[in-house]
Coordinates of C-alpha atoms in Angstrom, one line a residue:
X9 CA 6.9 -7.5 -22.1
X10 CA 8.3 -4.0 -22.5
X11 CA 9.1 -2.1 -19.4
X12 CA 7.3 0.9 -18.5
X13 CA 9.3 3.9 -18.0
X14 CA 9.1 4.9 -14.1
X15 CA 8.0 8.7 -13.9
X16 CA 9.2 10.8 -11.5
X17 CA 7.9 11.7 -8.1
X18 CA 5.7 14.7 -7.3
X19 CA 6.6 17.1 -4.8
X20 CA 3.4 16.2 -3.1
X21 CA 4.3 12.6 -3.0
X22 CA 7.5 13.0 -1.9
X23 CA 5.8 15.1 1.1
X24 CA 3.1 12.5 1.4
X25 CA 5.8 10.0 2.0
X26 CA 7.4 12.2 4.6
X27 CA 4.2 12.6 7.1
X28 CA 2.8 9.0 6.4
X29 CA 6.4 8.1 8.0
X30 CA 5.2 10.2 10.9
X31 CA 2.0 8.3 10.7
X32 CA -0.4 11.5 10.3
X33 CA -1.7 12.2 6.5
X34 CA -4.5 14.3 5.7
X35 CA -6.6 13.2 3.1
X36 CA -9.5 15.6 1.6
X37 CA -12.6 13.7 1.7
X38 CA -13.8 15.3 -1.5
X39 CA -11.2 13.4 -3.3
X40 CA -13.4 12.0 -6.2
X41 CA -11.6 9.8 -9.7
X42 CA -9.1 10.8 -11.4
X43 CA -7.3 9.6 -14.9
X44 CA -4.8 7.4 -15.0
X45 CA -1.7 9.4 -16.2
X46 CA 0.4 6.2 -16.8
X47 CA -0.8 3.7 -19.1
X48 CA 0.9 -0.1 -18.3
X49 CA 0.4 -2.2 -21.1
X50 CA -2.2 -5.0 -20.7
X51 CA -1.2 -8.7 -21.0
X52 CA -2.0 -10.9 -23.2
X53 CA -4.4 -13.9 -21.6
X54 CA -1.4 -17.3 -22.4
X55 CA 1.1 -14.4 -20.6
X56 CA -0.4 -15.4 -16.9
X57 CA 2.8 -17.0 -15.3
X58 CA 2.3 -20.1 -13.5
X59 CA 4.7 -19.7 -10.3
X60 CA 6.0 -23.6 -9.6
X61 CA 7.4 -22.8 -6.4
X62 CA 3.8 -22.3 -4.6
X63 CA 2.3 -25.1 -1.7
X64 CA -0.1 -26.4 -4.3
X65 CA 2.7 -27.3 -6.8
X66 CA 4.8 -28.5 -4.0
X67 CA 1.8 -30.9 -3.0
X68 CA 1.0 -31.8 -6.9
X69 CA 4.4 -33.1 -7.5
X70 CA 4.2 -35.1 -4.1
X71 CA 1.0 -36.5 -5.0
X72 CA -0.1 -39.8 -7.2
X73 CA -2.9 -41.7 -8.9
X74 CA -6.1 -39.1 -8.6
X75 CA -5.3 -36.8 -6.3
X76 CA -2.2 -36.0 -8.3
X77 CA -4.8 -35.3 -11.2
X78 CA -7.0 -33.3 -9.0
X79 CA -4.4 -30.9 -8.2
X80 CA -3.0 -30.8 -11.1
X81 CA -6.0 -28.4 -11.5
X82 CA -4.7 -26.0 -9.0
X83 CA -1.2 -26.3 -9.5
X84 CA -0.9 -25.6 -12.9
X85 CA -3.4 -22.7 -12.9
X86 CA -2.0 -19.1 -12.5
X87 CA -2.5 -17.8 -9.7
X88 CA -1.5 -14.4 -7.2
X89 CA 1.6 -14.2 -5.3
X90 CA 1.2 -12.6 -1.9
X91 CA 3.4 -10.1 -0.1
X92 CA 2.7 -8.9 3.3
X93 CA 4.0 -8.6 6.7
X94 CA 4.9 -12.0 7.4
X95 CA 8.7 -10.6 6.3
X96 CA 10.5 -7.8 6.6
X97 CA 10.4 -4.9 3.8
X98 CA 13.8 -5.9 2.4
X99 CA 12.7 -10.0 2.6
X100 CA 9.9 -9.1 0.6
X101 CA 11.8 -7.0 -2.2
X102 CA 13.8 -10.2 -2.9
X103 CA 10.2 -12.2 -2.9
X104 CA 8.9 -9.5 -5.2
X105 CA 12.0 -9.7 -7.3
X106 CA 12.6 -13.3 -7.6
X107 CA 8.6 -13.8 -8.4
X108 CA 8.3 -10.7 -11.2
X109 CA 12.0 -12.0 -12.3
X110 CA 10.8 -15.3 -13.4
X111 CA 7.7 -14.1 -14.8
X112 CA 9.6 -11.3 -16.9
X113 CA 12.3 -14.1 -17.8
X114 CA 9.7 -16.3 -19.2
X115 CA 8.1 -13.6 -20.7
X116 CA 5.0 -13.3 -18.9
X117 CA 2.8 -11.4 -16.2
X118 CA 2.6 -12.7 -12.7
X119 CA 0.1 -11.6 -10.1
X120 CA 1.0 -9.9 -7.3
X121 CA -1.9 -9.2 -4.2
X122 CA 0.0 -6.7 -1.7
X123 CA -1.4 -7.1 1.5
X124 CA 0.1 -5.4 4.7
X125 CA -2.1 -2.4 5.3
X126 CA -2.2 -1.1 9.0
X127 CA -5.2 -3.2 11.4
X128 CA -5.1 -5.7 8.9
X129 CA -8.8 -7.2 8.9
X130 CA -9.6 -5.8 12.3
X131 CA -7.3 -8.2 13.8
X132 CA -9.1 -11.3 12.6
X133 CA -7.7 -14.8 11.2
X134 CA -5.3 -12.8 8.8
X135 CA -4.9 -9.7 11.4
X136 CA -1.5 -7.7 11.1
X137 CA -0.2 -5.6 8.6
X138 CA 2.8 -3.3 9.0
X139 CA 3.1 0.1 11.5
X140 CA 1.2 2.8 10.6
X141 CA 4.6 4.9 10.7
X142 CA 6.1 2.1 8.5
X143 CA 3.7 1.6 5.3
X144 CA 5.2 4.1 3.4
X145 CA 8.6 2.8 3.1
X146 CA 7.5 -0.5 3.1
X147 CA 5.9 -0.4 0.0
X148 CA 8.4 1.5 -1.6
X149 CA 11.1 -1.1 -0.6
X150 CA 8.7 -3.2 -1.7
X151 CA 8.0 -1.5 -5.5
X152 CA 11.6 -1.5 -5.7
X153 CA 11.8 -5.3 -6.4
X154 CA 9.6 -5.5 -9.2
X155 CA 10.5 -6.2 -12.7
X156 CA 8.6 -6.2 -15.9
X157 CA 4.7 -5.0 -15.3
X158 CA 3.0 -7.2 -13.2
X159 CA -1.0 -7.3 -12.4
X160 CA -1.1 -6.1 -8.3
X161 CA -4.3 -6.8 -6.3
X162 CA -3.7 -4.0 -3.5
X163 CA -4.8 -4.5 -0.4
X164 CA -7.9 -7.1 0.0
X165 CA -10.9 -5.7 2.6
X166 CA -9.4 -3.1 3.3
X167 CA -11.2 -0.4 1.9
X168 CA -14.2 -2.7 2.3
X169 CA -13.3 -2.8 6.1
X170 CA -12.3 1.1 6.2
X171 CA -13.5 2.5 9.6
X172 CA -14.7 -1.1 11.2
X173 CA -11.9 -0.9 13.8
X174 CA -8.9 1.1 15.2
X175 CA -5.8 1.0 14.1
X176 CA -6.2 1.7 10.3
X177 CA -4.4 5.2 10.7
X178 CA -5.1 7.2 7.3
X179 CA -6.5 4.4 5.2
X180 CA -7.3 6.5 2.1
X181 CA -3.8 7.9 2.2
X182 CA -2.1 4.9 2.9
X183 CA -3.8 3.0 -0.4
X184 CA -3.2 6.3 -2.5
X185 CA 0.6 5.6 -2.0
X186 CA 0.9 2.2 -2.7
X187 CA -1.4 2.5 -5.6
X188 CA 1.0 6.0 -7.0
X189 CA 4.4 3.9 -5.8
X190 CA 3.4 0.6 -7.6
X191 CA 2.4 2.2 -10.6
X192 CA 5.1 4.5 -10.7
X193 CA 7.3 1.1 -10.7
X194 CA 5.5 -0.6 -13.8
X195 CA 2.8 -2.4 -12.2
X196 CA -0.8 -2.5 -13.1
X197 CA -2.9 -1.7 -9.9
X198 CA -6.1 -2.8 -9.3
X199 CA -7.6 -1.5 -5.5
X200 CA -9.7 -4.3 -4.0
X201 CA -13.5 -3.5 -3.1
X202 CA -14.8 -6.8 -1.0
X203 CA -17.4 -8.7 -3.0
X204 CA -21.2 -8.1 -4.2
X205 CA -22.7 -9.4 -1.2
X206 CA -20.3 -6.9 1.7
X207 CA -21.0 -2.7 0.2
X208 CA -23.9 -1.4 -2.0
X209 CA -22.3 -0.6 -5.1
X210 CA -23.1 3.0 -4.6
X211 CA -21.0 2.6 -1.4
X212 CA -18.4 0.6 -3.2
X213 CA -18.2 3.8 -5.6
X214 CA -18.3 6.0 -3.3
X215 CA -14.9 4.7 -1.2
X216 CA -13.2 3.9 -4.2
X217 CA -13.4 7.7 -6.1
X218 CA -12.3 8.7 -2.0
X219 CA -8.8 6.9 -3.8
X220 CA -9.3 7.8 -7.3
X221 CA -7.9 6.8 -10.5
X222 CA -5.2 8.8 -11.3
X223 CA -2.5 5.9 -10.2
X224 CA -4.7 2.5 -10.5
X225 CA -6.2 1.5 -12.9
X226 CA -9.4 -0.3 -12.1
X227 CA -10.6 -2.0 -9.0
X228 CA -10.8 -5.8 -7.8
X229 CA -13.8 -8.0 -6.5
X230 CA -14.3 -11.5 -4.6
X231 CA -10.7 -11.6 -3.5
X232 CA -10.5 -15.3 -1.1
X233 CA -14.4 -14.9 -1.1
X234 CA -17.3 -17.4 -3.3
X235 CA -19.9 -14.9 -5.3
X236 CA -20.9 -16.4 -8.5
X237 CA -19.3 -15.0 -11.6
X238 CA -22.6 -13.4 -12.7
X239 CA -23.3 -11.7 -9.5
X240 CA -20.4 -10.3 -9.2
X241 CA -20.1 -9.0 -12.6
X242 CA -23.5 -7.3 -12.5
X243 CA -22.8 -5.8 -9.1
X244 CA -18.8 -4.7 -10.9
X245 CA -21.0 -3.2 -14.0
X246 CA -22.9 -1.1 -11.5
X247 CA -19.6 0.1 -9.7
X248 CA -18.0 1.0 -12.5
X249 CA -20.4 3.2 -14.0
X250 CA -20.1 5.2 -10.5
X251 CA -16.5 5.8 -11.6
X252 CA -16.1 6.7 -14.6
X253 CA -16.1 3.0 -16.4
X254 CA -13.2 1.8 -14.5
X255 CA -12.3 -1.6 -15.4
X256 CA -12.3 -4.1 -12.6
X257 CA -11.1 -7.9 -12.4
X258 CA -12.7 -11.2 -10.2
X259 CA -11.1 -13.5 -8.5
X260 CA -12.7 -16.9 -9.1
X261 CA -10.4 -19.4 -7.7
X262 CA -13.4 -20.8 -5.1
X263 CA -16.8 -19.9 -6.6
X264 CA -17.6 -22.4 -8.9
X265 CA -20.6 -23.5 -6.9
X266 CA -21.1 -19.9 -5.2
X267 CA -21.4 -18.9 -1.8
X268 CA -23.4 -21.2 1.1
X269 CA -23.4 -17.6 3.2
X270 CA -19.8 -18.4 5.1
X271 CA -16.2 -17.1 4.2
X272 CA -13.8 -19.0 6.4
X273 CA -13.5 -22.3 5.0
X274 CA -17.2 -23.2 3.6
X275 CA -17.1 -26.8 2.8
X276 CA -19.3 -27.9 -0.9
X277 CA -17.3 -25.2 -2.9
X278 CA -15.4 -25.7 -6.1
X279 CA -12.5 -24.2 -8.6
X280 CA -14.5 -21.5 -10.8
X281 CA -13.4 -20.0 -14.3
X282 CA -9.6 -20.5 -14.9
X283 CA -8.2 -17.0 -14.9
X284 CA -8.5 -15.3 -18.6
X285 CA -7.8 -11.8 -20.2
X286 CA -11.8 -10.8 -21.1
X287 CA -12.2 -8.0 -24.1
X288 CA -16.1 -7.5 -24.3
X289 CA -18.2 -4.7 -24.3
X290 CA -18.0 -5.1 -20.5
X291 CA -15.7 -3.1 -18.1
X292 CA -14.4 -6.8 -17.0
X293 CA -10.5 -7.1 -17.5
X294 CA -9.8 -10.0 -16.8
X295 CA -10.9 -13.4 -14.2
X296 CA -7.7 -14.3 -12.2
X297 CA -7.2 -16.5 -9.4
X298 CA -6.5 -14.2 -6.7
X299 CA -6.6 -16.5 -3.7
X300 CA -4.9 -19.2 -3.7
X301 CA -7.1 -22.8 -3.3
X302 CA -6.2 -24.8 -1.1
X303 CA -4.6 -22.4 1.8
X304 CA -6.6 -22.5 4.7
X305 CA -8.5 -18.8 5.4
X306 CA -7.7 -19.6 8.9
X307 CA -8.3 -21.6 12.1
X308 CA -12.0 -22.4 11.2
X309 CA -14.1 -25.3 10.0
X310 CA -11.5 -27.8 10.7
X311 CA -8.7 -25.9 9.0
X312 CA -4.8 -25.1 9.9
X313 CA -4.1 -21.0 10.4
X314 CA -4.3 -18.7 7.4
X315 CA -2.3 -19.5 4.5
X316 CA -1.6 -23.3 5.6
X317 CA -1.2 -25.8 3.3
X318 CA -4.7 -27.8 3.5
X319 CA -4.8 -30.6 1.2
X320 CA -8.4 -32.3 1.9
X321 CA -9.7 -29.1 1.0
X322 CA -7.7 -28.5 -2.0
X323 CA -9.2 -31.9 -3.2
X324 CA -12.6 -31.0 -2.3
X325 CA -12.2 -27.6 -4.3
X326 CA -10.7 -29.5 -7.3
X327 CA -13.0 -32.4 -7.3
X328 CA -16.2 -30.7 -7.2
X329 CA -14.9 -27.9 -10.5
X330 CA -16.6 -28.5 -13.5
X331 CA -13.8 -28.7 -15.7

């Protein structure tokens, strides 16, 4: 896939970069939408990359008889690649280069969720996230390693979360840079929004216009959560006329059976939809598999910290999919 001609930075963003390095960006809270000013080609739906080097592929080559079957399912799915805190900035430019290589080698789109945003959710089973004075350069380091124009899932909960805890710094400022610097280095941005049963859509809107378009190009739902399809996509409709028709993606990895009410390792849940391009007279982009099955949310319901390898779950998630 052709690669997208970087634009050059504003004066304002260069400035932005300067005092989020400080820590202390102003944002105007009558920010509303903007247009996207520039366009990343869409992929094509057989050009989602497949990533053989993640803990469900390690486990399906391990495996035998029907369990090897069962996770077959997941391991040969396309699926996100998550960068966050867990290494440094220049660690993670090498992850983000090696991951958006091989996809660009083979000729297709890989997923990339960036997730390292200051008082990471509220310092819950995936707390953390990088220094306030430190996001800035980090995602530039970051947007540096990527090649070709991958899908990016920025920032699960956290405009979802925005003002539940200290910590956060400027938010809104923080998550209009990423979106501008990711953008500006060829991928296609979609800001996450939490799922149909967290905001009203009106309040869903609301924070996501606070961003604006004029860098991303849509917005994300149901990232690592269970909402049906259908709910989700009538709650998306309703957001997305509140901005301007913005298209949106779902993740729908775990939520082929739907939410029992829990988030942190519900037990009963299956696989949903394998992840497809959508072109409809809907504002729906595409499904994708955002989270990835089978790593533990956290230290919940019998399960290993967040991101573990947990195979009996894996199994369960596979097993119970009805495909």
């Amino acid at each position: 896939m052709p690669r997208v001609r970087r634009r050059t930075r504003t004066a304002a963003l260069a400035a932005a970069l300067a005092l989020m390095t400080a820590g202390a960006v102003a944002v105007p809270q009558t920010a509303t939408a903007g247009v996207t000013s520039l366009s990343v080609p869409e992929p094509a739906a057989s050009d989602l990359y497949v990533d053989p080097t993640t803990q469900a592929y390690a486990a399906w080559e391990a495996a035998s008889g029907q369990d090897k079957e069962l996770l077959a399912k997941i391991a040969l799915t396309p699926q996100a690649y998550w960068v966050g805190d867990w290494a440094d900035a220049d660690q993670t430019r090498q992850q983000v280069a090696d991951y958006t290589g091989r996809a660009a080698a083979a000729g297709q789109t890989g997923i990339l969720t960036v997730y390292a945003i200051p008082g990471r959710d509220c310092g819950n089973h995936s707390g953390g996230g990088v220094p306030e004075s430190e996001y800035a350069r980090w995602v530039d380091t970051v947007a540096t390693g990527i090649e070709g124009n991958p899908t990016v899932i920025l920032e699960p909960d956290a405009l979802a979360q925005l003002g539940d805890c200290d910590g956060q710094g400027d938010r809104v400022g923080y998550l209009r840079y990423a979106a501008a610097a990711l953008t500006d280095a060829g991928a296609r941005v979609y800001i996450d929004a939490g799922h149909s049963g967290w905001l009203s859509a009106s309040e869903a809107a609301r924070r996501l216009q606070l961003i604006g378009f004029t860098d991303a190009v849509g917005f994300a739902l149901n990232t690592s959560n269970y909402q049906t399809t259908a709910d989700t996509q009538a709650y998306a409709e309703q957001v997305s006329a509140q901005v301007g028709g913005r298209p949106y993606v779902i993740d729908t990895s775990r939520n082929g059976n739907g939410s029992n009410g829990e988030w942190c390792n519900p037990r009963g849940r299956a696989l949903g939809e394998q992840p497809r391009l959508v072109a409809d007279a809907t504002s729906l982009d595409a499904l994708l598999w955002v989270k990835l099955p089978g790593e533990s949310d956290g230290a919940c319901n019998g399960g290993p910290a967040a991101g573990q390898w947990w195979q009996e779950i894996a199994l369960e998630l596979a097993a119970n999919a009805s495909w």
